[in-house]
Tab-separated table of C-alpha atoms in Angstrom:
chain	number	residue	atom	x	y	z
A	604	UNK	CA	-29.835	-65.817	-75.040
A	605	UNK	CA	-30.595	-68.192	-78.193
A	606	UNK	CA	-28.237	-71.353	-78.820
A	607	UNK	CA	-26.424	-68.788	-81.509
A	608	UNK	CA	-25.424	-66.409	-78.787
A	609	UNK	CA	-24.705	-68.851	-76.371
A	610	UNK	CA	-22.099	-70.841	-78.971
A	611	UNK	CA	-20.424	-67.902	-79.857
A	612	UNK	CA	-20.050	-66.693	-75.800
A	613	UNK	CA	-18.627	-70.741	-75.396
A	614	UNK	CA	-16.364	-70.491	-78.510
A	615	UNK	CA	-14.746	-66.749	-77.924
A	616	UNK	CA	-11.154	-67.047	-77.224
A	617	UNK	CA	-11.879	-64.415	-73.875
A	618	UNK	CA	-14.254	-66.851	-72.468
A	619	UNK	CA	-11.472	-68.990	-70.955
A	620	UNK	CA	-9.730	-65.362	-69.568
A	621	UNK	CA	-12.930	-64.324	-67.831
A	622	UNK	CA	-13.317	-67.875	-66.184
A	623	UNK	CA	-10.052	-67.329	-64.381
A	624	UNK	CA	-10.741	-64.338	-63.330
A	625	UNK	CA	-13.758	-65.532	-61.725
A	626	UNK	CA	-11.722	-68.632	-60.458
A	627	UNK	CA	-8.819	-66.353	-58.933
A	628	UNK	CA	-11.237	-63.715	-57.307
A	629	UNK	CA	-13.039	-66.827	-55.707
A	630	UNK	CA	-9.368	-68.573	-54.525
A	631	UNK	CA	-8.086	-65.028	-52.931
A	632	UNK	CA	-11.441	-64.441	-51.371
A	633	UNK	CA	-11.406	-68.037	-50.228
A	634	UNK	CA	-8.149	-67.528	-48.938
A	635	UNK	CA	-8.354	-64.280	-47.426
A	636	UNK	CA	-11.788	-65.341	-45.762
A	637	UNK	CA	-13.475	-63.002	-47.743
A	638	UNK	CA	-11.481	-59.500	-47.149
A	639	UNK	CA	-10.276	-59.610	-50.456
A	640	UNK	CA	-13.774	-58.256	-51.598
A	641	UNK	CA	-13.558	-55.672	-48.831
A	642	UNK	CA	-14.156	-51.934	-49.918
A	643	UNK	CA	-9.991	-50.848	-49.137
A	644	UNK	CA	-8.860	-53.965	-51.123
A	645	UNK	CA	-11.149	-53.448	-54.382
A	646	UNK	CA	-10.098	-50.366	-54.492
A	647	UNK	CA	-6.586	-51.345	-54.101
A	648	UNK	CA	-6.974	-53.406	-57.123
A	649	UNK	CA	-8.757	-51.704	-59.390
A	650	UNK	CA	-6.238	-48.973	-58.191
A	651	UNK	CA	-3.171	-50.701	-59.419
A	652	UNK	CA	-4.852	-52.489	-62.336
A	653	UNK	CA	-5.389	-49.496	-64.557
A	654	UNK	CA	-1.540	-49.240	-65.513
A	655	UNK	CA	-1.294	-53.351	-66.656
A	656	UNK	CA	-4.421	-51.961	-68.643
A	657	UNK	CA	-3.368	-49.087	-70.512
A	658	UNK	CA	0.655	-50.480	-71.260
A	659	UNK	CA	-1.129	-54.056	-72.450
A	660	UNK	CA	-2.879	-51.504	-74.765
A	661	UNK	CA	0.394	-49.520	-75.834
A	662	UNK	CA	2.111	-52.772	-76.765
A	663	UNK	CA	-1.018	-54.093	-78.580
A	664	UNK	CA	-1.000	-51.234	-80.926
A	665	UNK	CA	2.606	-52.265	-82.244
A	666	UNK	CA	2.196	-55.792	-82.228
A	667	UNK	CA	-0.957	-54.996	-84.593
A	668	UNK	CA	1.373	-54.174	-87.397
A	669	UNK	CA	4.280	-57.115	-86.237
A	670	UNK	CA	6.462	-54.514	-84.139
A	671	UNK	CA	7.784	-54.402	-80.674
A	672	UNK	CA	8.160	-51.286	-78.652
A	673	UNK	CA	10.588	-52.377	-76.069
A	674	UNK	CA	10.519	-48.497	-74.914
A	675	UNK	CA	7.147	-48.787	-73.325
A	676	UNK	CA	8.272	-48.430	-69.778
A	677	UNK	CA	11.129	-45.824	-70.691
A	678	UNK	CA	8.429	-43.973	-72.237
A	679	UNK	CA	5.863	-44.205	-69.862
A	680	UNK	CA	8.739	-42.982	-67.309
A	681	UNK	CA	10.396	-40.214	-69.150
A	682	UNK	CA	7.065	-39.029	-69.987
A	683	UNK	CA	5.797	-38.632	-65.711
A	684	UNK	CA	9.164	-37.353	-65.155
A	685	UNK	CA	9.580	-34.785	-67.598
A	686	UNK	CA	6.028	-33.617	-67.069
A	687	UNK	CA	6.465	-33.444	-63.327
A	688	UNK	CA	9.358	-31.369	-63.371
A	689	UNK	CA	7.355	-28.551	-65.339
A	690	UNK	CA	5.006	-29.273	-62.746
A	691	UNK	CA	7.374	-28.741	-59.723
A	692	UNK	CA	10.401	-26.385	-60.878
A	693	UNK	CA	8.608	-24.820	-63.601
A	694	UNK	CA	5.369	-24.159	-61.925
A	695	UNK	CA	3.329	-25.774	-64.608
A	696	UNK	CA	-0.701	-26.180	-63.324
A	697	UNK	CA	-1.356	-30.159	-62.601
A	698	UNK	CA	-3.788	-30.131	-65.736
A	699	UNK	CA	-1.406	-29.123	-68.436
A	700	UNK	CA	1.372	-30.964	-66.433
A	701	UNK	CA	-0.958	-34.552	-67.599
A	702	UNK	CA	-1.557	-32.895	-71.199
A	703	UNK	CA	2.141	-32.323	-70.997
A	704	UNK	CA	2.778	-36.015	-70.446
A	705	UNK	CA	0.305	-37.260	-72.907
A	706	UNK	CA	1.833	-34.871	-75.702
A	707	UNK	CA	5.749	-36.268	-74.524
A	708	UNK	CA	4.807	-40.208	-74.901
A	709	UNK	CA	3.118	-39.154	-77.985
A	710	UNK	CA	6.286	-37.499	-79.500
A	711	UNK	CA	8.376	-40.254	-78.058
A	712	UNK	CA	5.916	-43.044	-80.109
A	713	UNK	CA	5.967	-40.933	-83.299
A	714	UNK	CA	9.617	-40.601	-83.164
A	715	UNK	CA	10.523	-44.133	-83.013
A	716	UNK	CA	7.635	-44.577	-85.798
A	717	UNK	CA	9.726	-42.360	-87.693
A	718	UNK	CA	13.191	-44.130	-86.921
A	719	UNK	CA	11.617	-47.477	-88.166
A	720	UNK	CA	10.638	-46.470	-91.341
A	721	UNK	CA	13.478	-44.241	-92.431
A	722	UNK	CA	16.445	-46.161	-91.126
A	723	UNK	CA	14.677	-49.757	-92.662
A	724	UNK	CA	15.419	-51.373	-89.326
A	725	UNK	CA	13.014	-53.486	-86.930
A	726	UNK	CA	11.486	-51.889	-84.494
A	727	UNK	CA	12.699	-54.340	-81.552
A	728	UNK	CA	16.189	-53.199	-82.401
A	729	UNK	CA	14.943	-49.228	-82.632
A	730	UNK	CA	12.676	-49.284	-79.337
A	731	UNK	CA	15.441	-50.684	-77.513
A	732	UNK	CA	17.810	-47.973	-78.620
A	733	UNK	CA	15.628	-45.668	-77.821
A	734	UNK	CA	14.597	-47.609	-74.185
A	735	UNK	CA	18.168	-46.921	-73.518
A	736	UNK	CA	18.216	-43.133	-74.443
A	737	UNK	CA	15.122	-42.364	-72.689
A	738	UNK	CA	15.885	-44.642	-69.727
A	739	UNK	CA	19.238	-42.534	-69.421
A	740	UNK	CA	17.703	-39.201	-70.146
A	741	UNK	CA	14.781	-39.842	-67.375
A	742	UNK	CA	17.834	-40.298	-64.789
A	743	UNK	CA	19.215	-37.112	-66.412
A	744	UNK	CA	16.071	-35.136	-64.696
A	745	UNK	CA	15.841	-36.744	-61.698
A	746	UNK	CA	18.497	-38.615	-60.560
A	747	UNK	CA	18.007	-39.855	-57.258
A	748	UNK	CA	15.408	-37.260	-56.536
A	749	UNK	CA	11.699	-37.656	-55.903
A	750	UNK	CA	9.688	-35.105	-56.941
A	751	UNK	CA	6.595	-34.917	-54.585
A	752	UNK	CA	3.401	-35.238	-55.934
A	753	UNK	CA	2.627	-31.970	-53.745
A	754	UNK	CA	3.326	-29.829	-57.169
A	755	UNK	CA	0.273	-30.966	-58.993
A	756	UNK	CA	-2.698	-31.342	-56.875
A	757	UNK	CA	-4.721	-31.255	-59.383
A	758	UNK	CA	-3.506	-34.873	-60.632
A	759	UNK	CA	-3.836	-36.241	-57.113
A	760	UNK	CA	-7.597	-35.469	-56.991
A	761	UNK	CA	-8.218	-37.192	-59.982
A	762	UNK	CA	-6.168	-40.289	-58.210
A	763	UNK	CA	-8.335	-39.794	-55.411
A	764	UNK	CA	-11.336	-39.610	-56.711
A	765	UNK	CA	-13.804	-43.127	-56.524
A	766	UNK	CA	-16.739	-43.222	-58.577
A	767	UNK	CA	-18.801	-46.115	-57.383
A	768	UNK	CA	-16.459	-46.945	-54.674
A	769	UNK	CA	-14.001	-48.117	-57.839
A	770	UNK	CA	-10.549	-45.679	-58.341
A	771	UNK	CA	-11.505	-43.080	-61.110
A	772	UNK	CA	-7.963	-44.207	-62.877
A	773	UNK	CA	-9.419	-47.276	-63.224
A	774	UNK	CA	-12.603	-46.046	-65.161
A	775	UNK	CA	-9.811	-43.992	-67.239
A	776	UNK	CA	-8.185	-47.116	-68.301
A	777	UNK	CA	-11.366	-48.736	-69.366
A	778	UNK	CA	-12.494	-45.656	-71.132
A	779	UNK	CA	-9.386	-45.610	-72.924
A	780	UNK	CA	-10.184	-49.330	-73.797
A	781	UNK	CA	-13.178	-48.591	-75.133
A	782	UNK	CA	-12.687	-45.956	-77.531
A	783	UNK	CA	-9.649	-48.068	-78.854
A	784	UNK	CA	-11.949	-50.771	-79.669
A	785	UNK	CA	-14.277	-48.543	-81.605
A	786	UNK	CA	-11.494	-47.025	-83.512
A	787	UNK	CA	-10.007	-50.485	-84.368
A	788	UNK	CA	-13.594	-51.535	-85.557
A	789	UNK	CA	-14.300	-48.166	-87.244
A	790	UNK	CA	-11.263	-45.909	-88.185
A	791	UNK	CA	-10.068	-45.800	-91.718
A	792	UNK	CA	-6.239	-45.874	-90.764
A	793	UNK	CA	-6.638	-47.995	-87.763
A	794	UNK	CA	-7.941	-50.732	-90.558
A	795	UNK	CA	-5.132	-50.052	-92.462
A	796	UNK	CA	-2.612	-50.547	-89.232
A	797	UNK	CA	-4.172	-53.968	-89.321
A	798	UNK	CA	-4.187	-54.523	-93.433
A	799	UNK	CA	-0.514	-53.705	-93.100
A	800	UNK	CA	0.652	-55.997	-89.912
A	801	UNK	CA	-1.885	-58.998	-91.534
A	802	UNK	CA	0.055	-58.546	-95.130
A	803	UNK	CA	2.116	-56.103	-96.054
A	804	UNK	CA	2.042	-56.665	-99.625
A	805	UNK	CA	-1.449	-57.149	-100.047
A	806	UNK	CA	-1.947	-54.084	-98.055
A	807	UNK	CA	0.483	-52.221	-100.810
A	808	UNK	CA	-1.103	-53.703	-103.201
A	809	UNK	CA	-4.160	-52.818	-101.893
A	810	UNK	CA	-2.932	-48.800	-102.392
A	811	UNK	CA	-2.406	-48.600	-98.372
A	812	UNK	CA	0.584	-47.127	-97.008
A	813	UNK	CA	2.012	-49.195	-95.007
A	814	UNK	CA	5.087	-46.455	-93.520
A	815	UNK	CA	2.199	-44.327	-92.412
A	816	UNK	CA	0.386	-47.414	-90.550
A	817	UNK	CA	3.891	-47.800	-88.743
A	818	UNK	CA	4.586	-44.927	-87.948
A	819	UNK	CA	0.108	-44.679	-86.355
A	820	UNK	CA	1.175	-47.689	-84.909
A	821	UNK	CA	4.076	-46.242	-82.630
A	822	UNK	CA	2.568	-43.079	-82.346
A	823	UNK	CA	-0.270	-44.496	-80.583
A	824	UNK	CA	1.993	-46.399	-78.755
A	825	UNK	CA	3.255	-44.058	-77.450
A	826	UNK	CA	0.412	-41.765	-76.815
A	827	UNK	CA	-1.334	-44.583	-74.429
A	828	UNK	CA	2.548	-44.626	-72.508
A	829	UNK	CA	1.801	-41.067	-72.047
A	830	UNK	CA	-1.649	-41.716	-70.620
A	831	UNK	CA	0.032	-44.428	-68.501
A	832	UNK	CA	2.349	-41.347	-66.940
A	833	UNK	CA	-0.881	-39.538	-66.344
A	834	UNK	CA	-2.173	-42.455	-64.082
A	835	UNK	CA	1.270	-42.685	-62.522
A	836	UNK	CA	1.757	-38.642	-61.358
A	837	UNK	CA	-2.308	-39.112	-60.390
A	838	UNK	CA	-1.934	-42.370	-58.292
A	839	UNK	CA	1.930	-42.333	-56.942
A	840	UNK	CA	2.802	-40.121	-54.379
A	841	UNK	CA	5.936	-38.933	-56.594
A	842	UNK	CA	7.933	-39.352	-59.930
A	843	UNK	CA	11.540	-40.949	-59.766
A	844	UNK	CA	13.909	-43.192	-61.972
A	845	UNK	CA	11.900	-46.182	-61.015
A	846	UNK	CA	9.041	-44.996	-62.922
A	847	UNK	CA	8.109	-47.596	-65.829
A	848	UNK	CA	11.203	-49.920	-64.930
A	849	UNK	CA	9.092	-52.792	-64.370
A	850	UNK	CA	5.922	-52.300	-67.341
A	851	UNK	CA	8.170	-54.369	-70.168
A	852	UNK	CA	7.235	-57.665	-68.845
A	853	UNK	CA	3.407	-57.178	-68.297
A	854	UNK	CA	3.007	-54.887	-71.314
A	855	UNK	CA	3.992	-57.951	-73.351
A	856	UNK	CA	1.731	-60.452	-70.916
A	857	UNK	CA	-1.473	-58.894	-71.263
A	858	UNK	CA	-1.873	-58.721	-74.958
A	859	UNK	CA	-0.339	-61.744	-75.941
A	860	UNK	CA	-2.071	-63.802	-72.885
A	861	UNK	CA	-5.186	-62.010	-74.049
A	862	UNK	CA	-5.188	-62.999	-77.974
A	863	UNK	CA	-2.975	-60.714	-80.107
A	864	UNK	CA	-1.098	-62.503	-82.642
A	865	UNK	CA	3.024	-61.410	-82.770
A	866	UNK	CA	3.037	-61.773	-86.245
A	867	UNK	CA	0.396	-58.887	-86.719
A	868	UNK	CA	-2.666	-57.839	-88.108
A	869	UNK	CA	-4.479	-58.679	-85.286
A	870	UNK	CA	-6.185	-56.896	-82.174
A	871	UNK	CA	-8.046	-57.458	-78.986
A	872	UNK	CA	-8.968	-55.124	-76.511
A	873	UNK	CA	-10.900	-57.379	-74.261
A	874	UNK	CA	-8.554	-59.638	-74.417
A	875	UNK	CA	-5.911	-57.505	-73.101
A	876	UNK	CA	-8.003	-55.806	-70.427
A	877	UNK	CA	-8.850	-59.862	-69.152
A	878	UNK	CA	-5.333	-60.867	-69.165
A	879	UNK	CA	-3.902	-57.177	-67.395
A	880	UNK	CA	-6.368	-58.200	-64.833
A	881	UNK	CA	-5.306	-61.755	-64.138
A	882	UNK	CA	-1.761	-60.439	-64.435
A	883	UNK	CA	-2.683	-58.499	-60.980
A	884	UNK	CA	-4.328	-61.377	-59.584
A	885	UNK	CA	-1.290	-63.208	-59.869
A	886	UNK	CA	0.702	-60.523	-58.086
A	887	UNK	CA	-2.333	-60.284	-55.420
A	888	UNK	CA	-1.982	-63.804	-54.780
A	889	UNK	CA	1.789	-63.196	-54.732
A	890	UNK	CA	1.152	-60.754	-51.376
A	891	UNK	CA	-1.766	-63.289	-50.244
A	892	UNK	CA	0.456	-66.644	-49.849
A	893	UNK	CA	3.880	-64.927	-49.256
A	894	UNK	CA	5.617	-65.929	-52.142
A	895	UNK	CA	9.255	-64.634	-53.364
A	896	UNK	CA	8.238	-61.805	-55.876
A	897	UNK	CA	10.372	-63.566	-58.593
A	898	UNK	CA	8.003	-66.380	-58.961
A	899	UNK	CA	5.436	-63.714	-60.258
A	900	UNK	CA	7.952	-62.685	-63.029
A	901	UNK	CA	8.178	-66.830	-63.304
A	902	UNK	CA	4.759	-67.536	-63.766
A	903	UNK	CA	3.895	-64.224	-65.958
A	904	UNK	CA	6.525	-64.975	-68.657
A	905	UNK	CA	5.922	-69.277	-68.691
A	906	UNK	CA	2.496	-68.303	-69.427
A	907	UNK	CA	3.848	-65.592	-71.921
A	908	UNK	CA	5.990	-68.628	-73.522
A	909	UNK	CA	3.684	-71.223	-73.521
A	910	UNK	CA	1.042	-69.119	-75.400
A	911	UNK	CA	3.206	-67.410	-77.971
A	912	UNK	CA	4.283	-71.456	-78.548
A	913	UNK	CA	0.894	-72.974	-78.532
A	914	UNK	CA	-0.145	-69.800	-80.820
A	915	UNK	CA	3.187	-71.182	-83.492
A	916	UNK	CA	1.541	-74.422	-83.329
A	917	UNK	CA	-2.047	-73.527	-84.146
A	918	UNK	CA	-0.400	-71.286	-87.064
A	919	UNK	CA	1.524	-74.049	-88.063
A	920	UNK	CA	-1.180	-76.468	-87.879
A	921	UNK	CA	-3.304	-74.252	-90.056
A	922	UNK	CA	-1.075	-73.558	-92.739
A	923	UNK	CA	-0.531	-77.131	-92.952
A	924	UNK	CA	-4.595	-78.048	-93.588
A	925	UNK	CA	-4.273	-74.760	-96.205
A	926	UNK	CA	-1.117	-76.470	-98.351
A	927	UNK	CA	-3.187	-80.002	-98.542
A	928	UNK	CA	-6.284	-78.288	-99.276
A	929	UNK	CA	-4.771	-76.692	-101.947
A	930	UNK	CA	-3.196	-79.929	-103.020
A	931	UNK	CA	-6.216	-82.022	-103.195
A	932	UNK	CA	-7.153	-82.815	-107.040
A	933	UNK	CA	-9.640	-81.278	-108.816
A	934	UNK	CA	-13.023	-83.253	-108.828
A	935	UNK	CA	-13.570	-85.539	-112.030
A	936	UNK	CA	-15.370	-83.669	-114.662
A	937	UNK	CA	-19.053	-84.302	-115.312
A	938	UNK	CA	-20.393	-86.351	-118.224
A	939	UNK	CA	-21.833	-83.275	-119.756
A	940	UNK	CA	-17.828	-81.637	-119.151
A	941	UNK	CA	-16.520	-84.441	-120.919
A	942	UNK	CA	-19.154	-84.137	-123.990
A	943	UNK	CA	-18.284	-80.435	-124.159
A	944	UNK	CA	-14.542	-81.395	-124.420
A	945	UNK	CA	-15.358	-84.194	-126.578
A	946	UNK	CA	-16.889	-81.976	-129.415
């Protein structure tokens, strides 16, 4: 690696994410005496990493054109639900039963990409109107009922399955990762989702239609929800209410820990995939020292806080140094300028 590679490694805003990774795998396996790298509890992790993964994802895709989908959990849970009673009462086969949910978070994203740009209002206030409806309609199907995962076997070999000793879900969730970074970096519209969230108006002006990137936006939300109910009816031993009740808070952690700017136009994968991951080591070290579950919720959203503030200062800070810049005089003209004006 040449001094060129090595200072843009040093300077890339996920260095500092994958150093505490490596610094909270090393304090659990200090602590644990070195069990936490046993084969049961990688596999654990990885296990119940790949859904912090794919909803940091979901949520990225909306903040890329300055939305919110409070829905993502409602989604993601209406979505598993839905799709596992075709599964159970309808004797749907397991593999359409996970195209099923796909297709459902899909419709679910494109819908409240439609609601946003017809009704004019912002999508924080439209997602959670529709977080509501779906929340309610997903205790519609089930109620209190848990429907057994026994109706689509199919799913629940794919949850089983361990590539490399590491949970196949897992590999899913990166895979999904990785083609969203090449579409980001190559896609026509997926350029244009960014154009639009970076500046509207110069994306208009610019002959981009910036209703359509909304509505790609939430519809891709949405699709990576339903992906997220894939991984749940694969890994979960049954679909209930619960499902998705607890994704809002880490769907917003993981992005914005890992780079993504709330005011739009920005993206980043890695960065998200990073932060998911030190989300669960948080929650792993939660189990490891005993600590009152609410202190993970504590620690997740002061971290949440403190970088949305320190990323208002740095914008700040930088819009500042742009207003003098452009305030600073012109240079005095030349002696050959002044002989031009002169004659």
């Amino acid at each position: 690696m040449n001094n060129a590679s090595l200072a843009r490694v040093l300077h890339s805003p996920n260095t500092p994410l994958a150093i505490v990774v490596v610094l909270g795998v090393a304090v659990l396996t200090v602590q644990s005496g070195g069990s936490f790298l046993s084969p049961i509890s990688v596999q654990t992790f990885f296990q119940f990493l790949a859904i912090p993964i794919v909803i940091g994802l979901a949520q990225m895709a909306t903040l890329a054109v300055g939305q919110l989908n409070l829905a993502v959990g409602a989604i993601g849970g209406f979505s598993a639900c839905l799709a596992a009673i075709f599964m159970a009462d309808f004797g749907l086969p397991g593999w359409l039963g996970g195209i099923a949910a796909i297709l459902i978070g899909l419709a679910c994203g494109f819908a409240n990409g439609l609601l946003v740009v017809f009704t004019r209002i912002n999508g924080f206030v439209v997602t959670l109107a529709t977080m509501t409806i779906l929340s309610g309609a997903q205790y519609a199907l089930v109620g209190t009922r848990t429907i057994t995962a026994d109706a689509w076997p199919e799913l629940q070999a794919i949850g089983r399955a361990q590539p490399l000793g590491i949970p196949l879900i897992f590999w899913i969730a990166v895979a999904i990762a990785v083609v969203l970074a090449i579409v980001y970096r190559h896609a026509l519209l997926a350029r244009d989702m960014l154009a639009s969230g970076g500046n509207p108006l110069a994306a208009t002006l610019s002959g981009i239609s910036n209703n359509r990137s909304l509505v790609a936006a939430h519809a891709l939300s949405g699709l990576l929800c339903g992906f997220a109910a894939l991984i749940v009816l694969a890994s979960l031993p049954g679909a209930n209410k619960s499902v998705g009740g607890d994704w809002l808070l880490s769907s917003f952690a993981a992005p914005i820990i890992g780079g993504v700017s709330l005011v739009g136009g920005t993206v980043a994968v890695l960065g998200t995939v990073l932060a998911a991951t030190i989300v669960r080591l948080v929650d792993s070290a939660r189990a490891a020292f005993q600590l009152d579950p609410s202190w993970v919720n504590f620690v997740i959203g002061a971290v949440v806080l403190g970088t949305v503030a320190f990323d208002r200062v740095r914008a700040r800070r930088q819009s500042g140094a742009q207003r003098r810049q452009s305030k600073t005089p012109d240079a005095p003209p030349t002696a050959a300028v002044r002989a031009v004006e002169g004659a």
